[in-house]
Coordinates of N, CA and C and ligand atoms in Angstrom, one line a residue:
X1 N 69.6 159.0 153.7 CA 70.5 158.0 153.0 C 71.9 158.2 153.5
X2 N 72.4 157.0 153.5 CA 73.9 157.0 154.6 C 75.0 157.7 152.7
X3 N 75.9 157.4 153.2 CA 76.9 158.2 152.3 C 77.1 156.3 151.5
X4 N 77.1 155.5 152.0 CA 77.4 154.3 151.2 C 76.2 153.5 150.5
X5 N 74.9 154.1 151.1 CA 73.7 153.9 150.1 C 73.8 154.8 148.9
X6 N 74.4 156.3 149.1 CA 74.3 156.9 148.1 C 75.1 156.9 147.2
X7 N 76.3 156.0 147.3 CA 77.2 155.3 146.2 C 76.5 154.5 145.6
X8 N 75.7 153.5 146.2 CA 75.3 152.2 145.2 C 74.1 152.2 144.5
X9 N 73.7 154.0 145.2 CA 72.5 154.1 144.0 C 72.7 155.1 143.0
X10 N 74.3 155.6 143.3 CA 74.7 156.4 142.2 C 75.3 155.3 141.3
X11 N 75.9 154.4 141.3 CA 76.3 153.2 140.5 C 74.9 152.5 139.9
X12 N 74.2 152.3 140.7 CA 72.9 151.3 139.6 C 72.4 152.5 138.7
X13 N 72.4 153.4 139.1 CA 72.1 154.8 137.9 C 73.1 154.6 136.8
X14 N 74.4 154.5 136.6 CA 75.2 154.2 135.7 C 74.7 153.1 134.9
X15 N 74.7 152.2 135.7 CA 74.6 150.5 135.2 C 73.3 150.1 134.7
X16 N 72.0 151.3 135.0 CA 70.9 151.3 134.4 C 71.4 151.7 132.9
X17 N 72.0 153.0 132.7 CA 72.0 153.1 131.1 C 72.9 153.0 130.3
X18 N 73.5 151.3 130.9 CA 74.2 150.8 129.6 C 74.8 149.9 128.8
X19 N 74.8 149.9 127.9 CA 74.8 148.9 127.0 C 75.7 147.4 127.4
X20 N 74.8 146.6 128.2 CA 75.6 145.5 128.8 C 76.3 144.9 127.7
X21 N 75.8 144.3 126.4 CA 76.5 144.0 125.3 C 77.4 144.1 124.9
X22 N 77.7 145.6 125.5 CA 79.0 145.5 124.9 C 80.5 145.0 125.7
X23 N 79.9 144.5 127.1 CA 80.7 143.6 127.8 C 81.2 142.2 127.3
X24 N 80.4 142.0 127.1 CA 80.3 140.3 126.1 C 81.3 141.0 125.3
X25 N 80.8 141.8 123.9 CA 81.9 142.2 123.0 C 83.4 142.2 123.6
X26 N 83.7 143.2 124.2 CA 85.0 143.5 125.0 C 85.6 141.9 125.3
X27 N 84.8 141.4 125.8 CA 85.5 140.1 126.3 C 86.0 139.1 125.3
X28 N 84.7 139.0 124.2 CA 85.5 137.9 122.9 C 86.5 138.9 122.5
X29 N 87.0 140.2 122.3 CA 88.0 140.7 122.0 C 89.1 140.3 122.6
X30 N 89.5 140.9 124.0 CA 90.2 139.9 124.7 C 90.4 138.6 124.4
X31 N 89.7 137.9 124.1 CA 89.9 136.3 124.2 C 90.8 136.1 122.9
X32 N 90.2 137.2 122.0 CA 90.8 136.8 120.6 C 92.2 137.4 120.6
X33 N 93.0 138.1 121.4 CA 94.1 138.8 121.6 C 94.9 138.3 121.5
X34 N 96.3 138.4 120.5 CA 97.4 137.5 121.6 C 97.8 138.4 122.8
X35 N 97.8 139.7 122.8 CA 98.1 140.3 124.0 C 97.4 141.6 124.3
X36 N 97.1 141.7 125.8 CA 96.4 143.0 126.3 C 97.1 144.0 126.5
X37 N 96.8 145.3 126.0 CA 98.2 146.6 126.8 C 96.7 147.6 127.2
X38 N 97.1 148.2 128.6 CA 95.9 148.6 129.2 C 96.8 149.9 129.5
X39 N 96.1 151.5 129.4 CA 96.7 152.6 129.6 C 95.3 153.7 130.5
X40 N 95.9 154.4 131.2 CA 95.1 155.6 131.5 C 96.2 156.1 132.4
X41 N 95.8 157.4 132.9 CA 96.3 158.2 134.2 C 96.0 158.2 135.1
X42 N 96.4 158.6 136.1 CA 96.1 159.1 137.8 C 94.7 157.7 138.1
X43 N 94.0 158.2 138.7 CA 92.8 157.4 139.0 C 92.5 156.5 137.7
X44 N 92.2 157.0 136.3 CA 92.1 155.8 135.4 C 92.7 155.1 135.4
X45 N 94.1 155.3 135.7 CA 95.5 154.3 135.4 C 95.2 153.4 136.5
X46 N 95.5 153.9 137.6 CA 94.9 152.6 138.7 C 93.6 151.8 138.5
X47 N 93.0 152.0 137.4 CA 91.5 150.8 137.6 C 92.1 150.5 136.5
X48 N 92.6 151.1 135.2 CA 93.3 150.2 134.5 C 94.2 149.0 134.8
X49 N 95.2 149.3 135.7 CA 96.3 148.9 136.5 C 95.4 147.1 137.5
X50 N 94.5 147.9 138.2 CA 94.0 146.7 138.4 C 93.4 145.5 137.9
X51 N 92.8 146.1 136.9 CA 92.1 145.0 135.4 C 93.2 144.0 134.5
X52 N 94.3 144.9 134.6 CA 95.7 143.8 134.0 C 96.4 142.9 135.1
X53 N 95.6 143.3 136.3 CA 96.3 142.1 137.2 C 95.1 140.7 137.6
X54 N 94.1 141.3 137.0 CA 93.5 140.2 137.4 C 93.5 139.7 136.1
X55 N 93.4 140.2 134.9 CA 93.3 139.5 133.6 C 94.2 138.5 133.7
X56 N 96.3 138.6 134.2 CA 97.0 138.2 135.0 C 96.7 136.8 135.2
X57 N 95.7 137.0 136.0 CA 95.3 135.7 137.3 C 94.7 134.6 136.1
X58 N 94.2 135.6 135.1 CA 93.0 134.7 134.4 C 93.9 134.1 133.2
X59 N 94.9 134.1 133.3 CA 96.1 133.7 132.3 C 96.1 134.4 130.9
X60 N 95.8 135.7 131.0 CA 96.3 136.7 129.9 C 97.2 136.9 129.6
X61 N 97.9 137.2 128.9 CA 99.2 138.0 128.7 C 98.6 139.3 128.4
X62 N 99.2 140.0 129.4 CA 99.0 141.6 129.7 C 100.0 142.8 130.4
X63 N 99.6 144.0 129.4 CA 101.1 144.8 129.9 C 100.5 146.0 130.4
X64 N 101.2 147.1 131.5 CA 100.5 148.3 131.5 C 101.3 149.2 130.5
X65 N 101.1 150.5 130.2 CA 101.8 151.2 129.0 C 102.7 151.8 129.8
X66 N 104.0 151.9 129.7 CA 104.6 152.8 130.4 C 105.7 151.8 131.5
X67 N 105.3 150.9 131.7 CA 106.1 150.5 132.8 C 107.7 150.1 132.0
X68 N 108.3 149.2 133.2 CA 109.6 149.4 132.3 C 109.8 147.4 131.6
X69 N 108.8 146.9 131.8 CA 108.9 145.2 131.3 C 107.8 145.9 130.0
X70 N 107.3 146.5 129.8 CA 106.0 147.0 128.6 C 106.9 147.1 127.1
X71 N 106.4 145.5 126.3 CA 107.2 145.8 125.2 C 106.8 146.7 124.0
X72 N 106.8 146.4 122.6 CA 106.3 147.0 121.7 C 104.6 146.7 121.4
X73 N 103.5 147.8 121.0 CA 102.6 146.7 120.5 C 102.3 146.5 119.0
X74 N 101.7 145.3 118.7 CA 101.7 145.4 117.3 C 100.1 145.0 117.2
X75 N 100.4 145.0 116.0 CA 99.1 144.7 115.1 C 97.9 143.8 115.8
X76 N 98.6 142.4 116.5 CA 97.7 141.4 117.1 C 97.8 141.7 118.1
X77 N 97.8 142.8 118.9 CA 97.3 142.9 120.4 C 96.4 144.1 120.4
X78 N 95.7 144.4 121.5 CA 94.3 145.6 122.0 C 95.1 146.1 123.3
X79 N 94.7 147.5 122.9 CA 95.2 148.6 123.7 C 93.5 149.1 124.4
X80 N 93.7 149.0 125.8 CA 92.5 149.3 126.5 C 92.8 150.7 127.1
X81 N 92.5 151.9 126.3 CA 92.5 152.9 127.0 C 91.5 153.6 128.1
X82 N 91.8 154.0 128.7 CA 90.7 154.4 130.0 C 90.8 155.5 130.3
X83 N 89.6 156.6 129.8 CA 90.0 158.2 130.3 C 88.7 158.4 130.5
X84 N 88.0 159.3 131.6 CA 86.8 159.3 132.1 C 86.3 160.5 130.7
X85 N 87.7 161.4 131.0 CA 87.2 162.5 130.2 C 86.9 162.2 128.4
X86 N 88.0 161.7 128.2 CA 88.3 160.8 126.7 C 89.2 162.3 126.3
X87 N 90.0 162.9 127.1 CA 91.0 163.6 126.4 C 92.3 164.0 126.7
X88 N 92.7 163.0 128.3 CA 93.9 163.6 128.6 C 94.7 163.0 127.5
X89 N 95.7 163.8 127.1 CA 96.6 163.8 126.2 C 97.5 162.3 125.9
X90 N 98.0 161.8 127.5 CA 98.7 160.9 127.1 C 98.1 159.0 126.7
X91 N 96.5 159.5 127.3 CA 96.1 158.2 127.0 C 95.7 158.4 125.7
X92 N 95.7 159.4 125.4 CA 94.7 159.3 123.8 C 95.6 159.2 122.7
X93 N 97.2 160.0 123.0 CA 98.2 159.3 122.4 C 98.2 158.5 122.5
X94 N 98.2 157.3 123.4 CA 98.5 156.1 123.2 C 97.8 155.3 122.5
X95 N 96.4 155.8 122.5 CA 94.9 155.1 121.5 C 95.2 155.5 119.9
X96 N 96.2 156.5 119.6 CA 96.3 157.1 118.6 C 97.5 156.4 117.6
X97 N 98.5 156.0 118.8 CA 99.6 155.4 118.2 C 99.1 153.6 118.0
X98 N 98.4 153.4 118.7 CA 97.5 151.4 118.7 C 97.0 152.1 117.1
X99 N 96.2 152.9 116.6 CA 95.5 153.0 115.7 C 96.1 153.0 114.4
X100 N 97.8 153.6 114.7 CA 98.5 153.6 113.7 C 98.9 152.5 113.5
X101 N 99.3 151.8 114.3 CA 100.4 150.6 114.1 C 99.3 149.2 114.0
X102 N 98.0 150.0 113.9 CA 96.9 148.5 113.0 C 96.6 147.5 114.1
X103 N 96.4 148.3 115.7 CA 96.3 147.4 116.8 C 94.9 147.7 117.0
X104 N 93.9 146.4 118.3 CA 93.0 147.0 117.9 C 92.4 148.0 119.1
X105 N 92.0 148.9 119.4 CA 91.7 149.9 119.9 C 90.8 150.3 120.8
X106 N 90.6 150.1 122.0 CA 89.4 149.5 123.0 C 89.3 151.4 123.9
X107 N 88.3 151.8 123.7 CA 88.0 153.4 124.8 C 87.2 153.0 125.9
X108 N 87.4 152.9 126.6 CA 86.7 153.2 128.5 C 86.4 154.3 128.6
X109 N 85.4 155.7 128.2 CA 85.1 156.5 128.8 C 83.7 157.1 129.0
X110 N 83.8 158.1 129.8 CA 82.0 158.5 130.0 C 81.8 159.3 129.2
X111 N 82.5 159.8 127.7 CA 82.3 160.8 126.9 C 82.3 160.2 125.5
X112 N 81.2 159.5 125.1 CA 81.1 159.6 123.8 C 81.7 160.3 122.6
X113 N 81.9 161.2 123.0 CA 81.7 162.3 121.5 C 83.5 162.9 121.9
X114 N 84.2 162.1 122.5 CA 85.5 162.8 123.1 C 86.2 162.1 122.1
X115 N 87.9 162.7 122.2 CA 88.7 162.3 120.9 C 89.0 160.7 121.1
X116 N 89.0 160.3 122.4 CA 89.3 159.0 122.7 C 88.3 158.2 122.1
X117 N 87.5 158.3 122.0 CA 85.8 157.5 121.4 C 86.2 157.3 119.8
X118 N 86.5 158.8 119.6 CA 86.6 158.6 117.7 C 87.5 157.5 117.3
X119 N 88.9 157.7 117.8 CA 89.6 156.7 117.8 C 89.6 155.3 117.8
X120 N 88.8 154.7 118.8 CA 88.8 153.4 119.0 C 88.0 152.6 118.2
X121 N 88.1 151.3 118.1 CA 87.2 150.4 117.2 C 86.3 150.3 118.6
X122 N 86.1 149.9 119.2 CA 85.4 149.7 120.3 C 85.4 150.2 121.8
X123 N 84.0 151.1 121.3 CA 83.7 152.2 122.7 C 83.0 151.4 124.1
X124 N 83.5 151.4 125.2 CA 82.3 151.2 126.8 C 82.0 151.9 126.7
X125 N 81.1 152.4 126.7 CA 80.6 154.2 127.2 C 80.2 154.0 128.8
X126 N 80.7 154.8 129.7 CA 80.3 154.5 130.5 C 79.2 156.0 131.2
X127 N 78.4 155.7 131.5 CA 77.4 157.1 131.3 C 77.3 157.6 133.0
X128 N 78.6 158.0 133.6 CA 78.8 158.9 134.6 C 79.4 160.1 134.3
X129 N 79.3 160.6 136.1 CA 79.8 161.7 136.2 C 81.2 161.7 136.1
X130 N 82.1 162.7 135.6 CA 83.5 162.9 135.9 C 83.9 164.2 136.4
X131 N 85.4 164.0 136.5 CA 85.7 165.1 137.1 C 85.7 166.8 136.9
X132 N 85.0 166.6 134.9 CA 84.8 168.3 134.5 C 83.3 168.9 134.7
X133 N 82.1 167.1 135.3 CA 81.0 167.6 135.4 C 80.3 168.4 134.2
X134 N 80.6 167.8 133.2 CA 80.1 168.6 131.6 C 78.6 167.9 131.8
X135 N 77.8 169.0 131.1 CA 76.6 169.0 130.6 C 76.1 167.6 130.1
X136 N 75.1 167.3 130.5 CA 74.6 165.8 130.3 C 75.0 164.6 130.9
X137 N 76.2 164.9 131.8 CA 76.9 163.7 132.6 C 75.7 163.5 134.1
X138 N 76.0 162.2 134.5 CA 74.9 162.1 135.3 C 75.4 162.9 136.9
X139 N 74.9 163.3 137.3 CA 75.0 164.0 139.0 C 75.9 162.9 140.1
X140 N 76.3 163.5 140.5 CA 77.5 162.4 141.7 C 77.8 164.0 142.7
X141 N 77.3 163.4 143.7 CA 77.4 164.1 145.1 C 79.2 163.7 145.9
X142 N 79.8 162.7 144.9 CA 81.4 162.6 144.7 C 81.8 163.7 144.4
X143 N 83.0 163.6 145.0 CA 84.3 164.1 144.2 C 85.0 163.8 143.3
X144 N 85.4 165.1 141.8 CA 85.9 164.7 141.1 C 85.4 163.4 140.2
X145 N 86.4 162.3 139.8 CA 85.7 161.5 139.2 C 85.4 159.7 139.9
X146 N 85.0 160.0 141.1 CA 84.4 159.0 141.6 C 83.6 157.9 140.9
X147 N 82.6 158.8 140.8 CA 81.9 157.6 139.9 C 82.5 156.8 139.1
X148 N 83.1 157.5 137.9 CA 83.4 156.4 136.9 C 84.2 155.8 137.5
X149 N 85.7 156.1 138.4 CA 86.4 155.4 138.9 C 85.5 154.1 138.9
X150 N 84.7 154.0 140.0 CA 83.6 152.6 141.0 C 82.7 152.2 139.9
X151 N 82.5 152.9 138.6 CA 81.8 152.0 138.3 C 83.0 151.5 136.8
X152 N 83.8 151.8 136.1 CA 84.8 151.2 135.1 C 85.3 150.3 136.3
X153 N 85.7 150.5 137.9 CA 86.2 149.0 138.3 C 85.6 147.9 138.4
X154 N 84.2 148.1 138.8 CA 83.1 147.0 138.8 C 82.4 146.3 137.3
X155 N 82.7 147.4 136.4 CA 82.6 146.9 134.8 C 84.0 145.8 134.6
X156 N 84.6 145.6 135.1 CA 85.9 145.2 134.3 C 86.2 144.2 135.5
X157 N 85.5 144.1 136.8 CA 85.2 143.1 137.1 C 84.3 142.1 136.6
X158 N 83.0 142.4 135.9 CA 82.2 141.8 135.3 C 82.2 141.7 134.0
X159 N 84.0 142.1 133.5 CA 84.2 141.0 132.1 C 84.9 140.4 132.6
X160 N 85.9 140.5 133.9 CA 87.4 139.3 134.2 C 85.9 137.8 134.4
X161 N 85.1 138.3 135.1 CA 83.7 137.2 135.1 C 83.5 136.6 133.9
X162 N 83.0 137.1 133.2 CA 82.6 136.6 131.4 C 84.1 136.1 130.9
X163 N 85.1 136.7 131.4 CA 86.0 135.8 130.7 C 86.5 134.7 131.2
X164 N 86.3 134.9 132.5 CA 86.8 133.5 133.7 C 85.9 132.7 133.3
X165 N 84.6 132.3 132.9 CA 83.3 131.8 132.7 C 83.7 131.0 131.6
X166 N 84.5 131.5 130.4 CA 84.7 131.3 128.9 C 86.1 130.1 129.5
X167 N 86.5 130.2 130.3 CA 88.0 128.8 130.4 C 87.9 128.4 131.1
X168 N 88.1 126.9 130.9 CA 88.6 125.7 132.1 C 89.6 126.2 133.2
X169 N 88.9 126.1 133.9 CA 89.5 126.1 135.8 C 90.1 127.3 136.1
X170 N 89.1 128.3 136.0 CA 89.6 129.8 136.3 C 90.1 130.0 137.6
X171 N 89.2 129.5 138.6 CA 90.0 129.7 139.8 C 91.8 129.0 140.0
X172 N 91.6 127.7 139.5 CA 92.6 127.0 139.2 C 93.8 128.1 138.7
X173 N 93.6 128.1 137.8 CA 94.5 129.0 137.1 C 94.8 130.4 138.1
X174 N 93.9 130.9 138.3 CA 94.0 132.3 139.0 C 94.9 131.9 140.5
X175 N 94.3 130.9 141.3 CA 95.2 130.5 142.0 C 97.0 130.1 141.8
X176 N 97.3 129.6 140.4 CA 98.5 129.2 139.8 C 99.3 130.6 139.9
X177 N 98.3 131.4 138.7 CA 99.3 132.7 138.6 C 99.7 133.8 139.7
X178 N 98.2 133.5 140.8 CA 98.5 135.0 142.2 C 100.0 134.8 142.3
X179 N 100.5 135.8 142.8 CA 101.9 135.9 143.5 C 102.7 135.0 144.3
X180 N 103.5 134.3 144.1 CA 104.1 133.7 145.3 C 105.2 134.3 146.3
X181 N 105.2 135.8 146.2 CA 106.5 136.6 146.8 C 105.9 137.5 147.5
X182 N 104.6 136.7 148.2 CA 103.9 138.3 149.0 C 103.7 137.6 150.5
Ligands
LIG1 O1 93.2 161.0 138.6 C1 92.2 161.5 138.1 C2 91.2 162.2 138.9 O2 90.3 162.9 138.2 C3 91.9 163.1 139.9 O3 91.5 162.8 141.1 C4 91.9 161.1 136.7 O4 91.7 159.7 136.6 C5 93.0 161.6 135.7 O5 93.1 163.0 135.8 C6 92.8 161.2 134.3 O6 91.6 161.7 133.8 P1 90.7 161.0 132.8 O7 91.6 160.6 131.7 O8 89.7 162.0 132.3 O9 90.1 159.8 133.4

């Protein structure tokens, strides 16, 4: 098997055990939002980072945490946190502080039972490998946390889908919003 067969059959292994439903879920959340704020680190943060640009396209109002236009969040917006592990510190503060302030609380990770999971109203589980390789996670001949990276991007492709699906003239619109300064 070539090295890029053995990505896409380490991904259908993920995507065999999991809960599609709860994509759909995620997505009427989103829709019900007045606003998205999406957070993670290093590699999380960039698939995070990507998902608020196309959400973007799809005429969301969406912020990353941290940046310097990133306003307050309140009560009517969802904080989509994304940690493979479900414990680096700064995403999970940020799931912790959505939780106080009565926002609603979205976890991306492959660890169930991690502090990021208890937190949120609504878990993805995503059932890869990461980068501590803990007991029970599935096997990835990757580095680090490959897998989840490729497969939370390809998940979160397949809600900006379900949600582009849900409004009139998504490409329309996505075409409106892309960039005009590139
Ligand atoms: O950047 C990351 C990677 O493992 C290093 O190559 C992780 O995404 C980062 O460390 C955050 O970790 P998680 O919150 O466990 O996803």
């Amino acid at each position: 098997m070539n090295e890029l067969t053995l990505i896409v059959t380490e991904l259908e292994q993920v995507f065999k055990r999991m809960n599609t439903d709860k994509l759909t879920e995620l997505t009427t959340t989103l829709l019900e939002s007045q606003r998205i704020f999406v957070t993670g680190e290093g590699r999380s943060g960039l698939m995070a980072k990507a998902f608020a640009m196309r959400l973007m396209h799809l005429g969301a109002t969406v912020y990353v945490v941290g940046e310097t236009t990133t306003p307050a969040l309140t009560e009517a917006d969802t904080l989509i946190a994304l940690s493979g592990s479900g414990e680096t510190k700064a995403t999970l503060w940020a799931a912790q502080q959505a939780e106080l302030l009565g926002s609603t609380g979205v976890a991306i990770t492959a660890n169930n039972d991690s502090s990021l999971a208890k937190v949120a109203q609504l878990v993805l589980h995503v059932p890869s490998a990461t980068k501590h390789r803990n007991q029970g996670e599935l096997e990835s001949v990757q580095p680090l946390g490959s897998l989840f990276d490729q497969s939370v991007h390809l998940l979160l492709d397949a809600i900006c889908l379900i949600y582009a699906n849900k409004i009139e003239g998504a490409q329309e619109q996505a075409i409106h919003n892309h960039s005009n300064l590139e």
